Each structure stands twice: as C-alpha cells, then as structure tokens.
PDB file of C-alpha atoms and ligand atoms in Angstrom:
ATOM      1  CA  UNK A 433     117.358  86.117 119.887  1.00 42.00           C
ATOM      2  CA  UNK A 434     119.776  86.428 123.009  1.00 47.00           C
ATOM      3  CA  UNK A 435     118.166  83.718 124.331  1.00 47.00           C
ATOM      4  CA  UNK A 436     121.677  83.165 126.717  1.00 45.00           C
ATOM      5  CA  UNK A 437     121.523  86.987 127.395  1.00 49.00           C
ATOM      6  CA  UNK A 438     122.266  87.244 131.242  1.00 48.00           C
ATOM      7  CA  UNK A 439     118.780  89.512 130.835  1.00 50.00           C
ATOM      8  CA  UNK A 440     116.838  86.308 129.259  1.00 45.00           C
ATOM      9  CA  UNK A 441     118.109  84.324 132.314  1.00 42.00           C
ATOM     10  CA  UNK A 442     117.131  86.852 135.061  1.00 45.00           C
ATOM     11  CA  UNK A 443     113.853  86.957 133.599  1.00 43.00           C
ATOM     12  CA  UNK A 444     113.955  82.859 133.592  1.00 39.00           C
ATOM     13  CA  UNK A 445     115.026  83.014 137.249  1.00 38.00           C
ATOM     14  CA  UNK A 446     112.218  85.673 138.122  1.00 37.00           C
ATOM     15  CA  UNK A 447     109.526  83.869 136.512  1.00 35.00           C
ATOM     16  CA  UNK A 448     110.566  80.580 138.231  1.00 31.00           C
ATOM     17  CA  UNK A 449     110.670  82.350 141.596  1.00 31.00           C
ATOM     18  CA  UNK A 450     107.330  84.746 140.986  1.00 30.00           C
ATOM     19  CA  UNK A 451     104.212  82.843 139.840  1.00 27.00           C
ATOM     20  CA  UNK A 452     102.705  85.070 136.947  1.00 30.00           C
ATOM     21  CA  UNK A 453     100.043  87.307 137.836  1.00 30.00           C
ATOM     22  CA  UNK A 454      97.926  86.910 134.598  1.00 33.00           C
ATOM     23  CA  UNK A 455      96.652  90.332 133.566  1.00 34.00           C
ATOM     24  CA  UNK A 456      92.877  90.208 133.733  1.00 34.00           C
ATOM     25  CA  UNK A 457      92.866  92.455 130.060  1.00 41.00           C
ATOM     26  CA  UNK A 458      94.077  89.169 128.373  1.00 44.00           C
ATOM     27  CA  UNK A 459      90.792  87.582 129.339  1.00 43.00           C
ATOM     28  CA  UNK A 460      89.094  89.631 127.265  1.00 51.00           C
ATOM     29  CA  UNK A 461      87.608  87.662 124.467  1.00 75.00           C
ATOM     30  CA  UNK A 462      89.373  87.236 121.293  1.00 80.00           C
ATOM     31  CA  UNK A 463      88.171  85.999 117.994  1.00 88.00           C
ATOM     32  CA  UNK A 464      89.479  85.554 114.197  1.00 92.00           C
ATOM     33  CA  UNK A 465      88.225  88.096 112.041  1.00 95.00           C
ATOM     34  CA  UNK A 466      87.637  90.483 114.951  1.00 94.00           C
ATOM     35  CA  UNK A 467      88.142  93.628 112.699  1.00 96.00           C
ATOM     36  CA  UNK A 468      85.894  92.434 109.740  1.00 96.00           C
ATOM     37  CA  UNK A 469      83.465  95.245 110.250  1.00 96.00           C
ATOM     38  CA  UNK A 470      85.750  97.848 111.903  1.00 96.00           C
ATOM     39  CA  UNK A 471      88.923  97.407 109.974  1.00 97.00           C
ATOM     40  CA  UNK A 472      88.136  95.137 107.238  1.00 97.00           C
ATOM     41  CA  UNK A 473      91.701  95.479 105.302  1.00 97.00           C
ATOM     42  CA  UNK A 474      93.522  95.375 108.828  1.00 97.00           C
ATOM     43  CA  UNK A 475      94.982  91.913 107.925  1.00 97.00           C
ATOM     44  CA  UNK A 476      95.894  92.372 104.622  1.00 96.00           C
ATOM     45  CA  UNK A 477      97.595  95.878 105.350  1.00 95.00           C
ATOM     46  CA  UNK A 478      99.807  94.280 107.650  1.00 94.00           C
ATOM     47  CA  UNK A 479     100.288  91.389 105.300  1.00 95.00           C
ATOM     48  CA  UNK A 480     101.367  93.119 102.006  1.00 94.00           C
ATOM     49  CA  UNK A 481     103.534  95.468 104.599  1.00 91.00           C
ATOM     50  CA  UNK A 482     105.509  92.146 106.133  1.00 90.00           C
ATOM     51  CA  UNK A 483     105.995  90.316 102.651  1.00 91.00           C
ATOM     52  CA  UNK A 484     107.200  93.622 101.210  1.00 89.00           C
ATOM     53  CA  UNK A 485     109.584  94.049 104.316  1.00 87.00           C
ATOM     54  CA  UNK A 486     110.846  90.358 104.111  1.00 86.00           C
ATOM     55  CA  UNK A 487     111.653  90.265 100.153  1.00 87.00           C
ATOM     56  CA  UNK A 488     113.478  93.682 101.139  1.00 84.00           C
ATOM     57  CA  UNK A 489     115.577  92.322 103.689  1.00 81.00           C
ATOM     58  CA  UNK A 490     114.816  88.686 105.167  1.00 78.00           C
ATOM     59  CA  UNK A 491     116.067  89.337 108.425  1.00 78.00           C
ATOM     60  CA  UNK A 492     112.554  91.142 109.280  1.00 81.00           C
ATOM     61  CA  UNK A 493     110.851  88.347 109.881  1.00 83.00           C
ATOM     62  CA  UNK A 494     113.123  87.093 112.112  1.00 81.00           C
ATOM     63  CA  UNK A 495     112.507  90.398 113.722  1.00 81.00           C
ATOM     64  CA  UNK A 496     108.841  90.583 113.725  1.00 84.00           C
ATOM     65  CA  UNK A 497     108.578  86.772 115.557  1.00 82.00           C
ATOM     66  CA  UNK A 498     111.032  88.164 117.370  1.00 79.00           C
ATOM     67  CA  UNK A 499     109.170  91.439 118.277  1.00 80.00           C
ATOM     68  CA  UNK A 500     105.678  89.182 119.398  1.00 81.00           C
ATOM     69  CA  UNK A 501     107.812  86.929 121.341  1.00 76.00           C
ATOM     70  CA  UNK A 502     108.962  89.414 123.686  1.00 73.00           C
ATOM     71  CA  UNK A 503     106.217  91.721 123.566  1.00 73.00           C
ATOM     72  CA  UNK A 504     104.576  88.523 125.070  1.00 73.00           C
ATOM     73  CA  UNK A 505     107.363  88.373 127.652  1.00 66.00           C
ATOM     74  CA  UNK A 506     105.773  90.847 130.177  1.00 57.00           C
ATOM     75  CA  UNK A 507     101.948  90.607 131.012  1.00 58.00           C
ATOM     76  CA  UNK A 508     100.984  88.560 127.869  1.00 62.00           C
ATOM     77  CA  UNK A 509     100.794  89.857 124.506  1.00 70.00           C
ATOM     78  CA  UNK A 510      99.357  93.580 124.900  1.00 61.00           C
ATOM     79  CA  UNK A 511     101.736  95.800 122.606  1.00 64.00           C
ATOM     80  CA  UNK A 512     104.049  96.159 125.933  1.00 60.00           C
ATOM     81  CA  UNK A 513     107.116  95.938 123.810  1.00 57.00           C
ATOM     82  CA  UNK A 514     105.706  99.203 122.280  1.00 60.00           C
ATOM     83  CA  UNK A 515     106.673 100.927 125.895  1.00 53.00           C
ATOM     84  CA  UNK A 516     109.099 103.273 126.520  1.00 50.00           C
ATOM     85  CA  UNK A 517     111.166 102.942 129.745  1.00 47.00           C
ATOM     86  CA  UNK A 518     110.377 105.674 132.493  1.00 51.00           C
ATOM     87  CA  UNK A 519     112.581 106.581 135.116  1.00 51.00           C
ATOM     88  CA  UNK A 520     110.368 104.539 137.515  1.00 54.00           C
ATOM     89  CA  UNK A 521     110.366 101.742 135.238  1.00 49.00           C
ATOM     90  CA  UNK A 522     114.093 101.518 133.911  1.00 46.00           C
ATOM     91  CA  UNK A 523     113.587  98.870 131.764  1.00 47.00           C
ATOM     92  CA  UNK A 524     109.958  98.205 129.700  1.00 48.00           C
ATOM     93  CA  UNK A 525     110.515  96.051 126.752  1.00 49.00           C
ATOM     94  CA  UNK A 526     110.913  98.818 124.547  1.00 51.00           C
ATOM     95  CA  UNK A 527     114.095  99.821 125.580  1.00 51.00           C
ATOM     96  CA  UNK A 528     115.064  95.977 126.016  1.00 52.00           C
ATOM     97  CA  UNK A 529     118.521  95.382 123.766  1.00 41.00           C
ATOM     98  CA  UNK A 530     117.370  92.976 121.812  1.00 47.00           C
ATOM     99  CA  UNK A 531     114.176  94.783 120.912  1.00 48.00           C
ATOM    100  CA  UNK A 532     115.286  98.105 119.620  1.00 48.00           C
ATOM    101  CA  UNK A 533     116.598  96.972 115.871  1.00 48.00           C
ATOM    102  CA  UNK A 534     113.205  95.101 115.473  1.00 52.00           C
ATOM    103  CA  UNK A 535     110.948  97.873 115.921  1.00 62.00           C
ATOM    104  CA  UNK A 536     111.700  99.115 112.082  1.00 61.00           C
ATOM    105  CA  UNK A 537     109.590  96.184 110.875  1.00 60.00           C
ATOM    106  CA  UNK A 538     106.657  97.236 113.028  1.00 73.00           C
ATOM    107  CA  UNK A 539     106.252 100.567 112.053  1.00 78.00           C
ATOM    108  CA  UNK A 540     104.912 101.105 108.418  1.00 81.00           C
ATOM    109  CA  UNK A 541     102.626  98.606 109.097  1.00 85.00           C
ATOM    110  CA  UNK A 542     101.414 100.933 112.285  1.00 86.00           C
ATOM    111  CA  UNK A 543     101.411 104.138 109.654  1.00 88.00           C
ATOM    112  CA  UNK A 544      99.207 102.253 107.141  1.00 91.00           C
ATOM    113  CA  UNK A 545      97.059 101.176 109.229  1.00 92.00           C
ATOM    114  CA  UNK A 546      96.650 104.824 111.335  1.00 92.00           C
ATOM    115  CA  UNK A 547      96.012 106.203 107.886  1.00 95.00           C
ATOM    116  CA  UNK A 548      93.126 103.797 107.132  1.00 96.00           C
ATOM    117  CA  UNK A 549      91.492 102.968 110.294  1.00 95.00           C
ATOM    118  CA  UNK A 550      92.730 105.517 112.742  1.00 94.00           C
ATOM    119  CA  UNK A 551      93.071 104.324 116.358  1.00 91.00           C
ATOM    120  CA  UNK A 552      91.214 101.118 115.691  1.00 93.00           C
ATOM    121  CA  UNK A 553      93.962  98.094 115.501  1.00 92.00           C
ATOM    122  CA  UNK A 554      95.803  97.679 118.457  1.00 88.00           C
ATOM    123  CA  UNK A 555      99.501  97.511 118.690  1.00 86.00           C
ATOM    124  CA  UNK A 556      99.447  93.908 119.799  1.00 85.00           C
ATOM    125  CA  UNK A 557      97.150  92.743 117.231  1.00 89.00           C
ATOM    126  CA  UNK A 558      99.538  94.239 114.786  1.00 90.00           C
ATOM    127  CA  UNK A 559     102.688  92.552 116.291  1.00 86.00           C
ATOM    128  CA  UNK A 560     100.736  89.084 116.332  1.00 87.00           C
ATOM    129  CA  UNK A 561      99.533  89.135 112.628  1.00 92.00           C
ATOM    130  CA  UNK A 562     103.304  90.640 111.717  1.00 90.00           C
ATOM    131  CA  UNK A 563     104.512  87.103 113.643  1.00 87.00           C
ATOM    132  CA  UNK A 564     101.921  85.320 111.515  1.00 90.00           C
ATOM    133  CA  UNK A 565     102.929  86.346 108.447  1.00 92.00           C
ATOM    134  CA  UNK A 566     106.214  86.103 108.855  1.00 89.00           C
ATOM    135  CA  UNK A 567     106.022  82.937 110.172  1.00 85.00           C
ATOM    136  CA  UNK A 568     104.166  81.968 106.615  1.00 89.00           C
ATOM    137  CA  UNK A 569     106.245  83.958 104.608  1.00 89.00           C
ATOM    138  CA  UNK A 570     109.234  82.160 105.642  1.00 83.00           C
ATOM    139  CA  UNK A 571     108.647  78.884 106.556  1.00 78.00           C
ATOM    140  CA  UNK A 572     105.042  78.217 104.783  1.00 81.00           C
ATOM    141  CA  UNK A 573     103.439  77.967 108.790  1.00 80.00           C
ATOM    142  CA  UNK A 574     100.242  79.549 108.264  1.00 85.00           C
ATOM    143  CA  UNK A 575      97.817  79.754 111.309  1.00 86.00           C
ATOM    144  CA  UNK A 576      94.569  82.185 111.819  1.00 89.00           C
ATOM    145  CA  UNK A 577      95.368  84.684 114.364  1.00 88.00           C
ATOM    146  CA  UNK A 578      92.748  85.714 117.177  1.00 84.00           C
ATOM    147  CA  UNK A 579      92.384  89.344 117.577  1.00 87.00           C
ATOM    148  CA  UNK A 580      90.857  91.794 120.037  1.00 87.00           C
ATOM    149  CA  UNK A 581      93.883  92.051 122.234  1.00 81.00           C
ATOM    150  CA  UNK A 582      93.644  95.610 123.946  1.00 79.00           C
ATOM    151  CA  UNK A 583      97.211  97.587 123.962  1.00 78.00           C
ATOM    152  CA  UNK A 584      98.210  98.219 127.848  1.00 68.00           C
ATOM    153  CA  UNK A 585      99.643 101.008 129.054  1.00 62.00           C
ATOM    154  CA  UNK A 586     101.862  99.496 131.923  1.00 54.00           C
ATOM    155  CA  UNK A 587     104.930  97.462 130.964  1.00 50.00           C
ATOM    156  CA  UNK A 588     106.772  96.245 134.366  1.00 49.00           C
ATOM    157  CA  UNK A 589     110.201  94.234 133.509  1.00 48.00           C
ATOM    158  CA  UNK A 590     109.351  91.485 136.559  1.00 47.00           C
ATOM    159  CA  UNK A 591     106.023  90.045 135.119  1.00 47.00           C
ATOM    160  CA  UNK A 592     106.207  87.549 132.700  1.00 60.00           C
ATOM    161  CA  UNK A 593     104.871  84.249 131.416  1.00 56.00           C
ATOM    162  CA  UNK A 594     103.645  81.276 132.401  1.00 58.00           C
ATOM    163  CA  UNK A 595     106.171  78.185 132.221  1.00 66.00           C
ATOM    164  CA  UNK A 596     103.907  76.717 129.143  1.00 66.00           C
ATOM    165  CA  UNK A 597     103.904  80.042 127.640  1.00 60.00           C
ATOM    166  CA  UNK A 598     107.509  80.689 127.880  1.00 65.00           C
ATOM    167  CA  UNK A 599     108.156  76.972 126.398  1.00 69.00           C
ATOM    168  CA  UNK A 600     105.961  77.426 123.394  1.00 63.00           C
ATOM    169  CA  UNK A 601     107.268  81.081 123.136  1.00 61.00           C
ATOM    170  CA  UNK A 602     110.776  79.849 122.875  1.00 68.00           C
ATOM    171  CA  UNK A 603     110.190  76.699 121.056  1.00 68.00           C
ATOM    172  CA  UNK A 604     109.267  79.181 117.929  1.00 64.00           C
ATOM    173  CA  UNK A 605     112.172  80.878 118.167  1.00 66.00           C
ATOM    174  CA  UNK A 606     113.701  78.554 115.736  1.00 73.00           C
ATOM    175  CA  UNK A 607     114.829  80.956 112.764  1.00 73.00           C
ATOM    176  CA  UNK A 608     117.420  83.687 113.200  1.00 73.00           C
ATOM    177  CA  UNK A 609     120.688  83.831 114.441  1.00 79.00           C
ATOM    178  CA  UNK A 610     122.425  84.379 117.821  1.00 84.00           C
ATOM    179  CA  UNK A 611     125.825  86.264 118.610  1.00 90.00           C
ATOM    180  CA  UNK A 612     128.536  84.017 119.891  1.00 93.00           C
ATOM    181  CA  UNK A 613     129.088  86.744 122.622  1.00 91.00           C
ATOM    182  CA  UNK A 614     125.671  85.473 124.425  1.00 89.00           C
ATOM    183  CA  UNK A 615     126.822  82.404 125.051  1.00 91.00           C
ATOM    184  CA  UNK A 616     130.797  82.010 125.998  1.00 92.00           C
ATOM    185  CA  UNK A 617     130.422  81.027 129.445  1.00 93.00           C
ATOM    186  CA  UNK A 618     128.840  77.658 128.272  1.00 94.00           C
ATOM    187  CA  UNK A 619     131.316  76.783 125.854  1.00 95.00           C
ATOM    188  CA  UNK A 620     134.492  78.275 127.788  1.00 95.00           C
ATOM    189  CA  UNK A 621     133.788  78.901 131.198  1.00 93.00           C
ATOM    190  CA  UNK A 622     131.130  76.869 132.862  1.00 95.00           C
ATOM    191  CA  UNK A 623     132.181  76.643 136.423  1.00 95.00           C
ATOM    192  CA  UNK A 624     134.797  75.483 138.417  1.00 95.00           C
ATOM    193  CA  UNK A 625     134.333  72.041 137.455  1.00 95.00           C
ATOM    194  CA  UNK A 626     133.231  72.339 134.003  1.00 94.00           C
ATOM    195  CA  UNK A 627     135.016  74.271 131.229  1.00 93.00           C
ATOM    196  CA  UNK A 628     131.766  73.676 129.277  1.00 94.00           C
ATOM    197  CA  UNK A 629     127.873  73.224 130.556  1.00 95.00           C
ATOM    198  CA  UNK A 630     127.625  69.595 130.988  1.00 95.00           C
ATOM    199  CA  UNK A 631     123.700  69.826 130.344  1.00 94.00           C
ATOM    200  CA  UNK A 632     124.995  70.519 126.694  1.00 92.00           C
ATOM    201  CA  UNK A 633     125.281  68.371 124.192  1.00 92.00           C
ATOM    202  CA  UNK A 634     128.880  67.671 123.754  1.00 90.00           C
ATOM    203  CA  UNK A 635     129.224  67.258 120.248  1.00 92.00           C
ATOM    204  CA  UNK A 636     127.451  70.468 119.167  1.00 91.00           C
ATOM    205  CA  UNK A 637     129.270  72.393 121.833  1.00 93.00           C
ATOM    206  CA  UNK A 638     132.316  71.289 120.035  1.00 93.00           C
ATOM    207  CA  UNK A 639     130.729  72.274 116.381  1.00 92.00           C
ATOM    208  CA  UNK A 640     130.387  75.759 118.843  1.00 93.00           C
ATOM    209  CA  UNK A 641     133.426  76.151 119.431  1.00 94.00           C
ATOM    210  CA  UNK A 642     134.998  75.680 116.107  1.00 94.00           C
ATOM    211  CA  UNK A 643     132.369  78.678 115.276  1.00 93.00           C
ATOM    212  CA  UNK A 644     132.939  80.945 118.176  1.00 95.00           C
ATOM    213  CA  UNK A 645     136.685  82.141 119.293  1.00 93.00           C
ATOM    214  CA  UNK A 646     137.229  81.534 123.185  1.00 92.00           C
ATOM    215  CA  UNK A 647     137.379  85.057 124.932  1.00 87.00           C
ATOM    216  CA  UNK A 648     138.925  86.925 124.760  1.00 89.00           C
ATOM    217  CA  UNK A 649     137.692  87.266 121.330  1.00 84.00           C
ATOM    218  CA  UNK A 650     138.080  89.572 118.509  1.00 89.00           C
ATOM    219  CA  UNK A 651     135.332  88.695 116.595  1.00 92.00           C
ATOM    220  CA  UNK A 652     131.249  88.059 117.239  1.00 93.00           C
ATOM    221  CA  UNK A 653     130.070  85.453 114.729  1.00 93.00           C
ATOM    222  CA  UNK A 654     126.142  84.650 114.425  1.00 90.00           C
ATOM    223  CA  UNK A 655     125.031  81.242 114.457  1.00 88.00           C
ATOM    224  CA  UNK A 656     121.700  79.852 114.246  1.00 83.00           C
ATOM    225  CA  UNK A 657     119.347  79.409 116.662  1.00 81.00           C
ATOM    226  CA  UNK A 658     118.546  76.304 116.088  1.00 78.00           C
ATOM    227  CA  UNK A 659     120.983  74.917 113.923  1.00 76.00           C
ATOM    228  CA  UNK A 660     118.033  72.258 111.934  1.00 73.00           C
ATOM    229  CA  UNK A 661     116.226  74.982 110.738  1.00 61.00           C
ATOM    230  CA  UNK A 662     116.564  75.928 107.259  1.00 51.00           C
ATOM    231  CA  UNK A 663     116.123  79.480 107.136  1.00 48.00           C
ATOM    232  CA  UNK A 664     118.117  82.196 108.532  1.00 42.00           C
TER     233      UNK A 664
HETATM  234  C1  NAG B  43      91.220  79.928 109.385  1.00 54.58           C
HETATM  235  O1  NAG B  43      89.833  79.983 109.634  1.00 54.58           O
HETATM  236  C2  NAG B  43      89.043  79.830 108.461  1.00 54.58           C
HETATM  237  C3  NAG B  43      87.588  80.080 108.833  1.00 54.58           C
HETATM  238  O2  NAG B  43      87.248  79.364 109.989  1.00 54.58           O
HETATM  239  C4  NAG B  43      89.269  78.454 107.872  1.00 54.58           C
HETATM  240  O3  NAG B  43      88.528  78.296 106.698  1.00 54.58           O
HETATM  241  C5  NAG B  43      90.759  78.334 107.536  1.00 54.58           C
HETATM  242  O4  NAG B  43      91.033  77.027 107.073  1.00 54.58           O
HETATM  243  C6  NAG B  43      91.617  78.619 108.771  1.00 54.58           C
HETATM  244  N1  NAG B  43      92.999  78.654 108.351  1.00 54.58           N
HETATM  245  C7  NAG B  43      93.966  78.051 109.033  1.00 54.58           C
HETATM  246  C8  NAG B  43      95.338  78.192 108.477  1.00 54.58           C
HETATM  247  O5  NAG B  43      93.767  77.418 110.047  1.00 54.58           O
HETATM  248  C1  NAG B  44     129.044  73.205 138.135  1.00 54.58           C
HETATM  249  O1  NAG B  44     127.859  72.927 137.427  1.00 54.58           O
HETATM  250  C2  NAG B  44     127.383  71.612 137.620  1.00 54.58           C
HETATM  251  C3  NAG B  44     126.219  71.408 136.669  1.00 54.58           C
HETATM  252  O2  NAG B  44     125.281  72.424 136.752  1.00 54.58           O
HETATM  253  C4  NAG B  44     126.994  71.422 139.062  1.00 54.58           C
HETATM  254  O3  NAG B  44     126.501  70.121 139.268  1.00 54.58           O
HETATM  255  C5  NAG B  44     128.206  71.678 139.920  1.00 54.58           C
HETATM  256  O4  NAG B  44     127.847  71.597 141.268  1.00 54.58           O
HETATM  257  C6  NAG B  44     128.804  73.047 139.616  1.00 54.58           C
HETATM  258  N1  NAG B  44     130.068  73.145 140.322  1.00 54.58           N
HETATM  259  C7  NAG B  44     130.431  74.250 140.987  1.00 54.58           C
HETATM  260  C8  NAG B  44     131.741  74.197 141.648  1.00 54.58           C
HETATM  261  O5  NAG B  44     129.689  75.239 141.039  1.00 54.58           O
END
C-alpha cells in the first residue's frame, strides 16, 4: 500500500495544512439497493467478477481495497482514481504509482457491467462494491454498500480527506504487503539523532530490520502491512 511513500506523506502533510473542501456531489443521497430497478444484477456482476478474480490470483483483492481507498483519497469516493493525468493536472490518481497495477481488477467488472446496463453504474459504485467483496471474500467482513455515488470528472492531487476519513481509510488497509524500499529511512536513517523513528515500536523495528537489508540494498522484500493480519 506505500503507505511510507514520500507521495502518501505529502498528501498527509497537505491535508493537515488544507482543511478539505468536501465536494458538494458526495452529498448526494445514497442508499443500499440503489440500482434494484435500473441495474438489478449490478451487485452480483461485480461480485461473481471479484470472487473469480481473487481465486485466480489473491492479490486482487488486496488491489481492489486498495483501488477504493485511494480513489477515496481525492474529493471522496467519485471514481477519481479512474482519471487520467493531464498536462494541467500532472498527477490524478490514475496515474498515481501505486494505482496503476490495480486497475486490472477493475476492469472486467466495468465491461460486464457496460454490456448489461450500459452507462448506468458508476465507476465509484463499482470500485466500492469491488472493496466490499473483497473485503468478504477474504476476510469473511461483509457490510451492505450504499450506492448512488456520481463519477466526477475532476481529479486534483491536493484535495483529500477528512482526518476521520483518512483514519478509517487507513485503518482497513490491513491486508497486503508493503516494499521494504518505502520505508528505509525509519529503520536506517531517521535523523540526526535517531538511526531509527523513535515513535516506532522498537521491537518490531528490529523484526524490520532482520526483514529488510539497510541501503544500500540489493533486494526489495514485501512485508505485511500489518503484520497481525492473517491474510496476505
Ligand atoms: C444489509 O441490508 C439488508 C436489508 O436491510 C439486511 O437484511 C442485511 O442483514 C444487511 N447486511 C449486512 C451485512 O449488514
Ligand atoms: C529527530 O526526530 C525526533 C523525533 O521526531 C525529534 O524530536 C528530533 O528533534 C529530531 N532531531 C533532529 C536533529 O532533527
């Protein structure tokens, strides 16, 4: 998830320093069920699509959580991550690094759909149930997903979340794995007075370190994000 990525913490820093302008489209009112009469298999398309991704290759759902998380990163969730980047707007979530490899996941789901309810499920509807099911698939957390949510058409890289949102948000990011090479300044290089972030907990940056080689390194182990959680 690159949560360490010197991106993530810009982003952190922007959002601490810019008070979120909520995007009056999210205030539009969402419900469960809200494609029972106009796309009544829109849930279970996206459903069978996900479960069939995951038994394929696991690391999808980690991908489609992944995917909702940071589609909910700019503006609230509104299919932004679906962007591209313009040359006014250098960097919409789209083109964000740690975006790109999940967007495979998305994207039968988006053709089965198109073929049986054309231009009626939004983008971020999609990306939220996809997150749902995953979420089930994986770790047997099943919630009912409120839907309605309109796709935008801007995606500007210094709006974000609130601080609740982006606690929650990150809080679920609790299956997948991590490159070592996100995080090397807090194991190696801290400061000038600390070789290693002192706000860490000291005895799993040590189980770190026996994981990831001190620069400069040779090799990019994953780890997992959150080292109590089963699945990866
Ligand atoms: C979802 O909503 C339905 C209808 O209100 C309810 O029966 C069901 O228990 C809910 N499921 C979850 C997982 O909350
Ligand atoms: C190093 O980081 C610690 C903890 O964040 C901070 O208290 C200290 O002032 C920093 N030292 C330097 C030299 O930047």
């Amino acid at each position: 998830m690159d949560i360490d990525s010197p991106r993530f913490l810009q982003t952190i820093s922007t959002l601490v320093l810019i008070l979120v302008s909520v995007s009056s489209l999210a205030s539009t009112s969402l419900k469960v069920g809200f494609y029972t009469s106009t796309c009544p298999s829109a849930e279970e398309i996206v459903r069978s699509v996900v479960n069939k991704g995951i038994y394929e290759n696991h690391g999808i759902a980690v991908g489609l959580i992944r995917l909702h998380f940071h589609d909910c990163f700019i503006r609230g969730c509104e299919g932004f991550v679906l962007l591209a980047s313009t040359p006014g707007n250098p960097i919409a979530e789209r083109d964000h690094f740690s975006n790109n490899p999940s967007l495979r996941g998305f994207e039968e789901a988006k053709i089965q759909l198109e073929a049986a309810c054309p231009r009626t499920v939004s983008c971020a509807d999609i990306l939220a149930f996809a997150a749902r099911d995953s979420a089930l698939k994986v770790g047997g957390i099943n919630y009912n997903v409120t839907s309605g949510r309109r796709d935008g058409r801007v995606s500007i890289a210094d709006e974000g979340l609130s601080a609740d949102e982006m606690v929650t948000l990150s809080g679920a990011h609790s299956i997948g794995v991590s490159h070592c090479s996100t995080f090397p300044k807090r194991l190696y290089s801290f400061n000038d007075t600390f070789k290693q972030d002192p706000s860490m907990d000291s005895f799993y940056a040590e189980t770190l370190m026996t994981k990831c080689p001190a620069p400069p390194a040779t090799s990019d182990p994953t780890l997992s994000l959150d080292p109590s959680t089963l699945v990866r």
